[in-house]
Amino acid sequence: MSIQTFSGRHTLRTLKAMKKQERVAMLTAYDVVTASCLDEAGADILLVGDSLGNVVYGFDSTLPVTMEMMLAHTGAVVRGSKRALVVTDLPFMSYQVSAEEALKNAGRCLAEAGAQAVKLEGAYPSMIETIRRLTEAGIPVMGHIGLTPQSVNQMGGYYTHGKTESDRERLLREAKALEGAGCFSFVLECVEENLAAEITASVNCLTIGIGAGKVCDGEVLVINDVLGFSPGKSPKFAKVRADLKSIVRESAAAYIQETKS
Ligand code: KIV
């Protein structure tokens, strides 16, 4: 399927047209060179994830990430890409306090950094209202349910969601609420595969899975996990396709040896 848009980038329309036609390939990116490589490789969506807190800044959670960090990295990813839709994660406490704060911060991602959409976590009633306010204001929103890393303290760790009947019912309800509030897409992170399939079949917007099997409309991975360039071990569901840390170590060692000899 060949998809062309007026700006050359994917839009919500071209992406939504992919449902049931072609899977959406989404990767995280945080800098200009990686963004241009992933864009040239054909990524449909580049996510400037707040996972940069872990893989770029070395924090042990995404909670210390700030708006300033997200704006700076988003600008780099936008400048490095031509075709992919760029989505920016709203960081912890930039959208939970009030819908007004969410509007202001999401607006900055689009107006100052050049993103085309924002992503935020959760689907509880006041967050659904915030998403409605954002989409009504013309700000495209990608939701995120299941494992939501910004709530790690509340959840008590990182684990698979949708294992009990009440959890399944809640996630199905949340998926419907995200669609109703105007999300063009949402991430299902670490959700039981059969539930992810049921959710995908029950909504018109795009579901993007991570650690949720191969049943969603698309998939997202943290690029450092794919390239073998993460501070820790890559998660089990991420197929590691390169060993970039060894390449960097060996290239640097060769340079250092040559310089000193
Ligand atoms: O921050 C991030 O990279 C994410 C993806 C893992 C979905 O939210």
Coordinates of C-alpha atoms and ligand atoms in Angstrom, one line a residue:
M1 CA 0.0 0.0 0.0
S2 CA 1.6 3.3 -0.9
I3 CA 0.7 6.2 1.3
Q4 CA 1.3 9.8 0.2
T5 CA 0.2 12.9 2.1
F6 CA 0.3 16.6 1.3
S7 CA 3.2 17.2 3.7
G8 CA 5.0 14.0 2.9
R9 CA 4.4 12.8 6.5
H10 CA 1.8 10.3 7.7
T11 CA -1.3 11.9 9.0
L12 CA -4.1 10.5 11.3
R13 CA -6.0 9.7 8.1
T14 CA -3.3 7.8 6.4
L15 CA -2.5 5.9 9.6
K16 CA -6.1 5.0 10.3
A17 CA -6.5 3.8 6.8
M18 CA -3.9 1.1 7.6
K19 CA -6.3 -0.7 10.1
K20 CA -6.9 -4.2 8.8
Q21 CA -4.7 -3.4 5.7
E22 CA -1.1 -3.1 6.9
R23 CA 0.5 -3.2 10.4
V24 CA 1.8 0.0 11.8
A25 CA 5.5 0.0 12.6
M26 CA 6.4 2.4 15.4
L27 CA 9.7 2.9 17.1
T28 CA 11.0 5.3 19.7
A29 CA 13.6 7.9 18.7
Y30 CA 15.3 10.6 20.8
D31 CA 17.9 12.2 18.5
V32 CA 18.3 13.5 15.0
V33 CA 20.5 10.8 13.5
T34 CA 18.5 7.9 14.9
A35 CA 15.3 9.6 13.7
S36 CA 16.6 10.0 10.2
C37 CA 17.7 6.3 10.0
L38 CA 14.4 5.1 11.3
D39 CA 12.5 7.4 9.0
E40 CA 14.5 6.3 6.0
A41 CA 14.0 2.6 7.0
G42 CA 10.2 3.2 6.8
A43 CA 8.9 3.6 10.4
D44 CA 5.3 4.9 10.3
I45 CA 5.4 6.6 13.7
L46 CA 8.3 7.9 15.7
L47 CA 7.6 8.1 19.4
V48 CA 9.7 10.5 21.5
G49 CA 9.0 8.3 24.5
D50 CA 9.5 9.3 28.1
S51 CA 11.5 6.1 28.1
L52 CA 14.3 8.5 27.3
G53 CA 14.5 8.9 31.0
N54 CA 15.7 5.3 31.3
V55 CA 17.7 4.8 28.1
V56 CA 19.2 8.3 27.5
Y57 CA 19.4 9.8 31.0
G58 CA 19.9 6.7 33.1
F59 CA 17.0 7.2 35.6
D60 CA 15.4 4.1 37.0
S61 CA 11.9 5.2 36.0
T62 CA 10.3 7.7 33.7
L63 CA 9.1 9.9 36.6
P64 CA 12.0 12.5 36.6
V65 CA 11.5 13.4 32.9
T66 CA 10.6 17.0 32.3
M67 CA 8.7 19.0 29.6
E68 CA 12.0 20.7 28.7
M69 CA 13.7 17.3 28.0
M70 CA 10.7 16.2 25.9
L71 CA 10.6 19.5 23.9
A72 CA 14.4 19.4 23.1
H73 CA 14.4 15.7 22.0
T74 CA 11.1 16.1 20.0
G75 CA 12.7 19.0 18.1
A76 CA 15.6 16.8 17.1
V77 CA 13.4 13.9 16.0
V78 CA 11.2 16.3 13.9
R79 CA 14.3 17.8 12.2
G80 CA 15.6 14.3 11.5
S81 CA 12.5 12.9 9.9
K82 CA 10.3 13.6 6.8
R83 CA 7.8 10.8 6.5
A84 CA 6.9 9.4 10.0
L85 CA 4.2 10.9 12.2
V86 CA 6.1 12.2 15.3
V87 CA 4.3 11.6 18.7
T88 CA 5.6 13.1 21.9
D89 CA 5.0 11.5 25.3
L90 CA 3.7 14.0 27.8
P91 CA 5.9 13.5 30.9
F92 CA 4.7 12.7 34.5
M93 CA 2.7 15.6 36.1
S94 CA 2.6 17.6 32.9
Y95 CA -1.1 16.6 32.2
Q96 CA -2.5 15.0 35.4
V97 CA -3.0 18.1 37.4
S98 CA -5.7 19.8 35.2
A99 CA -7.0 19.8 31.7
E100 CA -5.7 23.3 31.3
E101 CA -2.1 22.2 32.1
A102 CA -2.5 19.3 29.7
L103 CA -3.7 21.7 27.0
K104 CA -0.8 24.1 27.6
N105 CA 1.9 21.4 27.6
A106 CA 0.5 19.4 24.7
G107 CA 0.2 22.6 22.7
R108 CA 3.9 23.3 23.4
C109 CA 4.8 19.9 21.9
L110 CA 3.1 20.7 18.7
A111 CA 3.7 24.5 18.4
E112 CA 7.3 24.7 19.8
A113 CA 8.7 21.3 19.0
G114 CA 6.8 20.4 15.9
A115 CA 5.3 17.1 17.0
Q116 CA 2.1 16.0 15.2
A117 CA 0.5 14.2 18.3
V118 CA 1.0 13.6 22.0
K119 CA 0.7 10.4 24.0
L120 CA -0.5 10.2 27.6
E121 CA -1.1 7.4 30.0
G122 CA -4.4 6.3 31.8
A123 CA -8.1 6.2 31.0
Y124 CA -9.7 7.0 34.4
P125 CA -12.7 9.4 34.1
S126 CA -10.9 12.7 34.6
M127 CA -8.2 11.7 32.1
I128 CA -10.9 10.8 29.6
E129 CA -12.3 14.3 30.0
T130 CA -8.8 15.8 29.5
I131 CA -8.3 13.7 26.3
R132 CA -11.7 15.0 25.1
R133 CA -10.5 18.6 25.7
L134 CA -7.3 18.0 23.9
T135 CA -8.9 16.4 20.8
E136 CA -11.6 19.1 20.7
A137 CA -8.8 21.6 20.6
G138 CA -7.3 19.9 17.6
I139 CA -4.5 18.1 19.4
P140 CA -4.2 14.5 18.2
V141 CA -3.9 12.1 21.2
M142 CA -2.6 8.5 21.5
G143 CA -3.7 6.9 24.7
H144 CA -1.8 4.3 26.7
I145 CA -3.3 1.6 28.9
G146 CA -2.3 -1.7 30.5
L147 CA 1.2 -1.2 32.0
T148 CA 1.5 2.5 32.4
P149 CA 5.1 3.2 33.6
Q150 CA 4.3 6.6 35.1
S151 CA 2.1 4.8 37.6
V152 CA 4.7 2.3 38.6
N153 CA 4.5 3.2 42.3
Q154 CA 0.7 2.9 42.3
M155 CA 0.8 -0.4 40.4
G156 CA 3.6 -1.8 42.5
G157 CA 5.9 -2.9 39.6
Y158 CA 6.0 -3.9 36.0
Y159 CA 3.8 -6.9 35.1
T160 CA 1.2 -8.2 32.6
H161 CA -2.3 -6.8 32.8
G162 CA -5.7 -8.3 31.9
K163 CA -5.2 -11.6 33.8
T164 CA -8.4 -11.5 35.9
E165 CA -11.9 -11.1 34.7
S166 CA -12.4 -7.7 36.4
D167 CA -9.1 -6.4 34.9
R168 CA -10.2 -7.6 31.5
E169 CA -13.5 -5.8 31.8
R170 CA -11.8 -2.7 33.0
L171 CA -9.3 -2.6 30.1
L172 CA -12.1 -3.2 27.6
R173 CA -14.1 -0.3 29.1
E174 CA -11.0 1.9 29.1
A175 CA -10.3 1.1 25.4
K176 CA -13.9 2.1 24.5
A177 CA -13.6 5.3 26.6
L178 CA -10.3 6.3 24.8
E179 CA -11.9 5.8 21.4
G180 CA -15.0 7.8 22.6
A181 CA -12.8 10.7 23.8
G182 CA -11.3 11.0 20.3
C183 CA -7.9 9.1 20.5
F184 CA -6.7 8.1 17.0
S185 CA -4.8 5.3 18.6
F186 CA -3.7 3.8 21.9
V187 CA -0.8 1.7 23.2
L188 CA -1.6 -1.6 24.9
E189 CA 1.5 -2.3 27.0
C190 CA 2.0 -5.8 28.6
V191 CA -1.6 -6.8 28.1
E192 CA -2.6 -10.5 27.7
E193 CA -2.5 -11.4 24.0
N194 CA -6.1 -12.6 23.7
L195 CA -7.4 -9.5 25.4
A196 CA -5.3 -7.3 23.2
A197 CA -6.9 -9.1 20.2
E198 CA -10.4 -8.6 21.6
I199 CA -9.8 -4.9 22.2
T200 CA -8.3 -4.5 18.7
A201 CA -11.4 -6.1 17.1
S202 CA -13.7 -3.9 19.2
V203 CA -12.4 -0.4 18.3
N204 CA -12.0 1.5 15.0
C205 CA -8.9 3.4 16.2
L206 CA -5.4 1.8 15.9
T207 CA -4.1 -0.4 18.7
I208 CA -0.3 -0.4 19.1
G209 CA 1.1 -3.3 21.2
I210 CA 4.2 -3.7 23.2
G211 CA 4.6 -6.9 25.1
A212 CA 1.0 -7.8 24.0
G213 CA 1.7 -10.4 21.2
K214 CA 1.4 -9.8 17.5
V215 CA -2.4 -9.2 17.5
C216 CA -2.6 -5.4 17.6
D217 CA -2.9 -3.1 14.6
G218 CA 0.8 -2.2 15.1
E219 CA 3.7 -2.6 17.3
V220 CA 6.1 -0.3 19.2
L221 CA 9.6 -1.0 20.6
V222 CA 12.2 1.1 22.3
I223 CA 14.9 1.6 19.7
N224 CA 17.7 1.0 22.2
D225 CA 16.3 -2.4 23.0
V226 CA 16.2 -3.4 19.3
L227 CA 19.8 -2.2 18.7
G228 CA 21.4 -3.7 21.8
F229 CA 22.1 -0.2 23.2
S230 CA 20.1 -0.1 26.4
P231 CA 21.7 0.5 29.9
G232 CA 20.2 -2.8 31.1
K233 CA 18.9 -5.9 29.5
S234 CA 16.3 -5.6 26.7
P235 CA 12.9 -7.0 27.7
K236 CA 12.0 -10.6 26.6
F237 CA 9.4 -9.4 24.0
A238 CA 12.0 -7.2 22.2
K239 CA 13.9 -9.0 19.5
V240 CA 17.5 -7.6 19.7
R241 CA 18.7 -7.1 16.1
A242 CA 22.2 -5.6 16.6
D243 CA 24.9 -5.3 19.2
L244 CA 25.6 -1.6 19.1
K245 CA 27.3 -1.5 22.5
S246 CA 30.0 -3.9 21.2
I247 CA 30.4 -1.8 18.0
V248 CA 30.8 1.4 20.0
R249 CA 33.2 -0.2 22.5
E250 CA 35.4 -1.8 19.7
S251 CA 35.4 1.4 17.6
A252 CA 36.4 3.5 20.5
A253 CA 39.1 1.1 21.6
A254 CA 40.6 1.1 18.1
Y255 CA 40.6 4.9 18.0
I256 CA 42.1 5.1 21.5
Q257 CA 44.8 2.5 20.7
E258 CA 45.7 4.3 17.4
T259 CA 45.8 7.6 19.2
K260 CA 48.1 6.4 21.9
S261 CA 50.5 4.4 19.7
Ligands
KIV1 O1 8.1 5.8 26.6 C1 8.0 4.9 25.7 O2 8.9 4.6 25.0 C2 6.7 4.3 25.6 C3 6.6 3.1 24.8 C4 7.3 2.0 25.4 C5 5.2 2.7 24.4 O3 5.7 4.7 26.2

